[in-house]
Amino acid sequence: GNSVTQMEGPVTLSEEAFLTINCTYTATGYPSLFWYVQYPGEGLQLLLKATKADDKGSNKGFEATYRKETTSFHLEKGSVQVSDSAVYFCAWNTGGFKTIFGAGTRLFVKA
Amino acid sequence: DTGVSQNPRHKITKRGQNVTFRCDPISEHNRLYWYRQTLGQGPEFLTYFQNEAQLEKSRLLSDRFSAERPKGSFSTLEIQRTEQGDSAMYLCASSSEGQFNEQFFGPGTRLTVL
């Protein structure tokens, strides 16, 4: 069925470490792919998106590339900061009304 | 602040009581969505409005749940005869009518049913 699978958290890193959060999706058609971030006590915010194969979304030092052949959209950042501590959600949408979310991956960054 | 707002932010109720939540979307957005998020999970779709028309309801939305958007602006979500299993964060989102359907989320209403 339609779904999103993310690596389980929590992920704990030291400041300036490299981050990868894996995400794979199962979807019909040609979905748009998203990463949302939820900081403590706040609502979900769109972090980045990619709308077609081989597109790279980027924002605030985060990047993710739409890989249709592997149905993946892994999130990466070269050097994390304490302020990046949050829950990250991978999601997809086919342009309709419903967005399908993964379970989320909690990231802790230590100073 | 012109983002999506939700009220109340927290609601504690006793089992069997009715509760109502409100969502005010971004003013120029004609699409409005309700999601439910339980601890450790991502948001799950509940229902969707385009203007005042409710166009889709998830099977998660039992008969005790009803949502309205009477004038195509704010929306309410009512839960009748609440159960402990209804305890969750209820999220509202809005979007404009566009191909890539970027949804903007409110802060959510956390419901606790005792």
mmCIF file of C-alpha atoms in Angstrom:
data_model
loop_
_atom_site.group_PDB
_atom_site.id
_atom_site.type_symbol
_atom_site.label_atom_id
_atom_site.label_comp_id
_atom_site.label_asym_id
_atom_site.label_seq_id
_atom_site.Cartn_x
_atom_site.Cartn_y
_atom_site.Cartn_z
ATOM 1 C CA GLY A 1 0.000 0.000 0.000
ATOM 2 C CA ASN A 2 0.922 3.663 0.023
ATOM 3 C CA SER A 3 3.473 4.382 2.743
ATOM 4 C CA VAL A 4 6.675 6.063 3.877
ATOM 5 C CA THR A 5 9.426 4.276 5.770
ATOM 6 C CA GLN A 6 11.962 6.300 7.732
ATOM 7 C CA MET A 7 14.922 5.198 9.760
ATOM 8 C CA GLU A 8 14.048 4.817 13.403
ATOM 9 C CA GLY A 9 15.283 7.311 15.917
ATOM 10 C CA PRO A 10 16.397 8.778 18.011
ATOM 11 C CA VAL A 11 19.508 9.806 16.165
ATOM 12 C CA THR A 12 22.097 11.401 18.445
ATOM 13 C CA LEU A 13 24.980 13.339 16.930
ATOM 14 C CA SER A 14 27.624 15.743 18.096
ATOM 15 C CA GLU A 15 27.636 19.266 16.721
ATOM 16 C CA GLU A 16 29.241 19.538 13.259
ATOM 17 C CA ALA A 17 28.690 15.842 12.505
ATOM 18 C CA PHE A 18 27.259 14.645 9.185
ATOM 19 C CA LEU A 19 23.581 13.735 9.168
ATOM 20 C CA THR A 20 21.703 11.220 7.054
ATOM 21 C CA ILE A 21 18.096 10.236 7.674
ATOM 22 C CA ASN A 22 16.923 7.544 5.286
ATOM 23 C CA CYS A 23 13.492 7.624 3.702
ATOM 24 C CA THR A 24 11.873 5.307 1.179
ATOM 25 C CA TYR A 25 8.359 5.558 -0.164
ATOM 26 C CA THR A 26 5.716 3.412 -1.781
ATOM 27 C CA ALA A 27 3.367 5.386 -3.956
ATOM 28 C CA THR A 28 1.349 5.160 -7.129
ATOM 29 C CA GLY A 29 1.946 7.670 -9.867
ATOM 30 C CA TYR A 30 4.607 10.339 -9.644
ATOM 31 C CA PRO A 31 4.535 11.856 -6.176
ATOM 32 C CA SER A 32 6.048 15.072 -4.929
ATOM 33 C CA LEU A 33 8.338 14.398 -1.976
ATOM 34 C CA PHE A 34 8.752 16.482 1.155
ATOM 35 C CA TRP A 35 10.681 16.732 4.374
ATOM 36 C CA TYR A 36 8.893 18.444 7.247
ATOM 37 C CA VAL A 37 10.497 19.419 10.563
ATOM 38 C CA GLN A 38 8.798 19.766 13.925
ATOM 39 C CA TYR A 39 10.687 21.724 16.568
ATOM 40 C CA PRO A 40 9.720 21.212 20.215
ATOM 41 C CA GLY A 41 6.362 22.795 20.966
ATOM 42 C CA GLU A 42 5.788 23.938 17.396
ATOM 43 C CA GLY A 43 3.824 22.807 14.359
ATOM 44 C CA LEU A 44 5.209 21.041 11.319
ATOM 45 C CA GLN A 45 7.177 23.222 8.938
ATOM 46 C CA LEU A 46 8.085 22.371 5.392
ATOM 47 C CA LEU A 47 11.871 21.985 5.234
ATOM 48 C CA LEU A 48 12.347 21.118 1.562
ATOM 49 C CA LYS A 49 10.632 19.473 -1.362
ATOM 50 C CA ALA A 50 11.284 17.870 -4.738
ATOM 51 C CA THR A 51 8.646 17.464 -7.385
ATOM 52 C CA LYS A 52 10.230 15.202 -10.012
ATOM 53 C CA ALA A 53 12.892 12.560 -10.398
ATOM 54 C CA ASP A 54 16.486 13.695 -9.843
ATOM 55 C CA ASP A 55 15.377 17.021 -8.377
ATOM 56 C CA LYS A 56 17.343 18.113 -5.329
ATOM 57 C CA GLY A 57 15.513 20.019 -2.613
ATOM 58 C CA SER A 58 17.603 22.148 -0.289
ATOM 59 C CA ASN A 59 17.095 24.556 2.587
ATOM 60 C CA LYS A 60 19.066 25.662 5.668
ATOM 61 C CA GLY A 61 21.972 23.391 4.705
ATOM 62 C CA PHE A 62 19.737 20.327 4.368
ATOM 63 C CA GLU A 63 19.481 18.487 1.053
ATOM 64 C CA ALA A 64 17.527 15.555 -0.347
ATOM 65 C CA THR A 65 17.501 14.111 -3.869
ATOM 66 C CA TYR A 66 14.449 12.469 -5.450
ATOM 67 C CA ARG A 67 15.635 9.009 -6.521
ATOM 68 C CA LYS A 68 12.882 7.324 -8.477
ATOM 69 C CA GLU A 69 14.870 4.176 -9.244
ATOM 70 C CA THR A 70 15.336 3.453 -5.536
ATOM 71 C CA THR A 71 12.116 5.232 -4.397
ATOM 72 C CA SER A 72 14.182 7.137 -1.869
ATOM 73 C CA PHE A 73 14.474 10.699 -0.588
ATOM 74 C CA HIS A 74 17.232 10.647 2.028
ATOM 75 C CA LEU A 75 17.833 13.794 4.069
ATOM 76 C CA GLU A 76 21.432 14.971 4.533
ATOM 77 C CA LYS A 77 23.270 17.823 6.190
ATOM 78 C CA GLY A 78 27.005 18.245 6.230
ATOM 79 C CA SER A 79 27.360 19.839 9.658
ATOM 80 C CA VAL A 80 24.525 19.754 12.174
ATOM 81 C CA GLN A 81 23.949 22.334 14.898
ATOM 82 C CA VAL A 82 22.279 22.050 18.294
ATOM 83 C CA SER A 83 19.412 24.104 16.874
ATOM 84 C CA ASP A 84 18.681 21.305 14.368
ATOM 85 C CA SER A 85 17.387 19.105 17.186
ATOM 86 C CA ALA A 86 13.829 18.282 16.163
ATOM 87 C CA VAL A 87 11.652 15.555 14.661
ATOM 88 C CA TYR A 88 11.935 15.123 10.896
ATOM 89 C CA PHE A 89 9.111 13.700 8.788
ATOM 90 C CA CYS A 90 9.406 12.394 5.256
ATOM 91 C CA ALA A 91 6.196 12.663 3.226
ATOM 92 C CA TRP A 92 4.735 12.418 -0.258
ATOM 93 C CA ASN A 93 1.752 13.711 -2.157
ATOM 94 C CA THR A 94 0.472 13.062 -5.659
ATOM 95 C CA GLY A 95 -1.022 16.504 -6.073
ATOM 96 C CA GLY A 96 -4.252 15.483 -4.455
ATOM 97 C CA PHE A 97 -5.605 16.223 -1.045
ATOM 98 C CA LYS A 98 -3.788 13.686 1.090
ATOM 99 C CA THR A 99 -0.189 13.799 2.219
ATOM 100 C CA ILE A 100 1.280 10.520 3.472
ATOM 101 C CA PHE A 101 3.772 10.911 6.312
ATOM 102 C CA GLY A 102 6.416 8.674 7.778
ATOM 103 C CA ALA A 103 6.560 8.046 11.510
ATOM 104 C CA GLY A 104 9.233 10.689 12.041
ATOM 105 C CA THR A 105 12.850 10.543 13.165
ATOM 106 C CA ARG A 106 13.918 12.395 16.277
ATOM 107 C CA LEU A 107 17.324 14.070 16.072
ATOM 108 C CA PHE A 108 19.327 15.134 19.118
ATOM 109 C CA VAL A 109 22.443 17.228 18.530
ATOM 110 C CA LYS A 110 24.859 17.569 21.449
ATOM 111 C CA ALA A 111 27.100 20.574 21.909
ATOM 112 C CA ASP B 1 1.210 36.422 12.265
ATOM 113 C CA THR B 2 -0.541 35.192 9.123
ATOM 114 C CA GLY B 3 0.036 31.462 9.625
ATOM 115 C CA VAL B 4 -2.481 28.751 10.432
ATOM 116 C CA SER B 5 -3.884 29.105 13.940
ATOM 117 C CA GLN B 6 -5.673 26.543 16.079
ATOM 118 C CA ASN B 7 -7.649 26.855 19.285
ATOM 119 C CA PRO B 8 -7.493 25.676 21.931
ATOM 120 C CA ARG B 9 -3.887 24.491 22.093
ATOM 121 C CA HIS B 10 -4.705 21.996 24.811
ATOM 122 C CA LYS B 11 -7.956 20.337 25.857
ATOM 123 C CA ILE B 12 -8.502 17.923 28.707
ATOM 124 C CA THR B 13 -11.907 16.288 28.896
ATOM 125 C CA LYS B 14 -13.631 13.371 30.527
ATOM 126 C CA ARG B 15 -14.685 10.346 28.539
ATOM 127 C CA GLY B 16 -18.120 10.785 27.043
ATOM 128 C CA GLN B 17 -17.939 14.581 26.723
ATOM 129 C CA ASN B 18 -18.083 16.454 23.425
ATOM 130 C CA VAL B 19 -15.237 18.695 22.295
ATOM 131 C CA THR B 20 -14.842 21.169 19.452
ATOM 132 C CA PHE B 21 -11.647 22.520 17.940
ATOM 133 C CA ARG B 22 -11.219 25.488 15.650
ATOM 134 C CA CYS B 23 -8.784 26.100 12.808
ATOM 135 C CA ASP B 24 -8.171 29.405 11.039
ATOM 136 C CA PRO B 25 -6.245 28.822 7.820
ATOM 137 C CA ILE B 26 -4.039 31.224 5.912
ATOM 138 C CA SER B 27 -6.541 33.667 4.496
ATOM 139 C CA GLU B 28 -5.909 33.152 0.786
ATOM 140 C CA HIS B 29 -5.861 29.355 1.006
ATOM 141 C CA ASN B 30 -8.968 27.586 -0.249
ATOM 142 C CA ARG B 31 -7.927 24.097 0.846
ATOM 143 C CA LEU B 32 -8.062 22.966 4.467
ATOM 144 C CA TYR B 33 -7.053 19.646 5.975
ATOM 145 C CA TRP B 34 -7.375 17.925 9.337
ATOM 146 C CA TYR B 35 -4.846 15.338 10.514
ATOM 147 C CA ARG B 36 -4.417 13.358 13.705
ATOM 148 C CA GLN B 37 -1.018 12.622 15.202
ATOM 149 C CA THR B 38 -0.430 10.142 17.994
ATOM 150 C CA LEU B 39 2.768 9.852 19.995
ATOM 151 C CA GLY B 40 5.668 8.576 17.937
ATOM 152 C CA GLN B 41 3.745 8.617 14.673
ATOM 153 C CA GLY B 42 3.427 10.921 11.738
ATOM 154 C CA PRO B 43 0.210 12.795 10.986
ATOM 155 C CA GLU B 44 -2.662 10.725 9.583
ATOM 156 C CA PHE B 45 -5.149 12.299 7.204
ATOM 157 C CA LEU B 46 -8.696 12.772 8.527
ATOM 158 C CA THR B 47 -10.559 15.050 6.128
ATOM 159 C CA TYR B 48 -10.222 17.737 3.486
ATOM 160 C CA PHE B 49 -12.185 20.793 2.399
ATOM 161 C CA GLN B 50 -12.019 22.778 -0.772
ATOM 162 C CA ASN B 51 -13.703 26.049 0.094
ATOM 163 C CA GLU B 52 -16.807 25.017 2.069
ATOM 164 C CA ALA B 53 -17.152 21.571 0.498
ATOM 165 C CA GLN B 54 -15.906 18.544 2.402
ATOM 166 C CA LEU B 55 -14.525 16.426 -0.411
ATOM 167 C CA GLU B 56 -12.919 13.514 1.376
ATOM 168 C CA LYS B 57 -13.118 11.742 4.706
ATOM 169 C CA SER B 58 -10.770 9.080 5.958
ATOM 170 C CA ARG B 59 -12.026 5.788 7.343
ATOM 171 C CA LEU B 60 -10.330 6.955 10.558
ATOM 172 C CA LEU B 61 -13.125 9.503 10.922
ATOM 173 C CA SER B 62 -15.831 7.612 12.768
ATOM 174 C CA ASP B 63 -19.441 8.760 13.049
ATOM 175 C CA ARG B 64 -18.526 10.553 16.285
ATOM 176 C CA PHE B 65 -16.355 12.979 14.338
ATOM 177 C CA SER B 66 -17.742 15.829 12.282
ATOM 178 C CA ALA B 67 -15.990 18.691 10.559
ATOM 179 C CA GLU B 68 -17.406 21.827 9.021
ATOM 180 C CA ARG B 69 -16.173 24.817 7.099
ATOM 181 C CA PRO B 70 -19.367 26.825 6.721
ATOM 182 C CA LYS B 71 -18.103 29.899 4.900
ATOM 183 C CA GLY B 72 -14.994 28.466 3.350
ATOM 184 C CA SER B 73 -12.782 30.190 5.900
ATOM 185 C CA PHE B 74 -12.338 28.746 9.408
ATOM 186 C CA SER B 75 -13.148 25.132 10.186
ATOM 187 C CA THR B 76 -14.325 23.251 13.254
ATOM 188 C CA LEU B 77 -13.751 19.640 14.197
ATOM 189 C CA GLU B 78 -16.162 18.163 16.744
ATOM 190 C CA ILE B 79 -15.762 14.885 18.549
ATOM 191 C CA GLN B 80 -18.859 13.553 20.275
ATOM 192 C CA ARG B 81 -18.825 11.088 23.181
ATOM 193 C CA THR B 82 -15.050 11.176 23.432
ATOM 194 C CA GLU B 83 -13.128 7.991 24.144
ATOM 195 C CA GLN B 84 -9.652 7.540 25.596
ATOM 196 C CA GLY B 85 -8.461 6.408 22.175
ATOM 197 C CA ASP B 86 -9.264 9.861 20.824
ATOM 198 C CA SER B 87 -6.350 11.319 22.801
ATOM 199 C CA ALA B 88 -3.970 12.741 20.214
ATOM 200 C CA MET B 89 -2.709 15.920 18.610
ATOM 201 C CA TYR B 90 -5.172 17.262 16.041
ATOM 202 C CA LEU B 91 -3.455 19.208 13.291
ATOM 203 C CA CYS B 92 -4.942 21.566 10.784
ATOM 204 C CA ALA B 93 -3.234 22.554 7.551
ATOM 205 C CA SER B 94 -4.098 24.748 4.611
ATOM 206 C CA SER B 95 -2.879 25.165 1.076
ATOM 207 C CA SER B 96 -3.608 27.055 -2.073
ATOM 208 C CA GLU B 97 -4.892 25.279 -5.143
ATOM 209 C CA GLY B 98 -1.710 24.330 -6.874
ATOM 210 C CA GLN B 99 -0.139 21.313 -8.432
ATOM 211 C CA PHE B 100 2.344 20.583 -5.690
ATOM 212 C CA ASN B 101 -0.002 21.165 -2.836
ATOM 213 C CA GLU B 102 2.425 22.493 -0.229
ATOM 214 C CA GLN B 103 0.546 22.347 3.057
ATOM 215 C CA PHE B 104 1.135 24.795 5.904
ATOM 216 C CA PHE B 105 0.430 23.419 9.363
ATOM 217 C CA GLY B 106 -0.926 24.979 12.516
ATOM 218 C CA PRO B 107 0.523 24.259 15.969
ATOM 219 C CA GLY B 108 -2.128 21.657 16.741
ATOM 220 C CA THR B 109 -4.631 21.005 19.515
ATOM 221 C CA ARG B 110 -3.562 18.385 22.028
ATOM 222 C CA LEU B 111 -6.568 16.423 23.309
ATOM 223 C CA THR B 112 -6.382 14.334 26.458
ATOM 224 C CA VAL B 113 -9.390 12.190 27.308
ATOM 225 C CA LEU B 114 -9.430 10.992 30.905
#
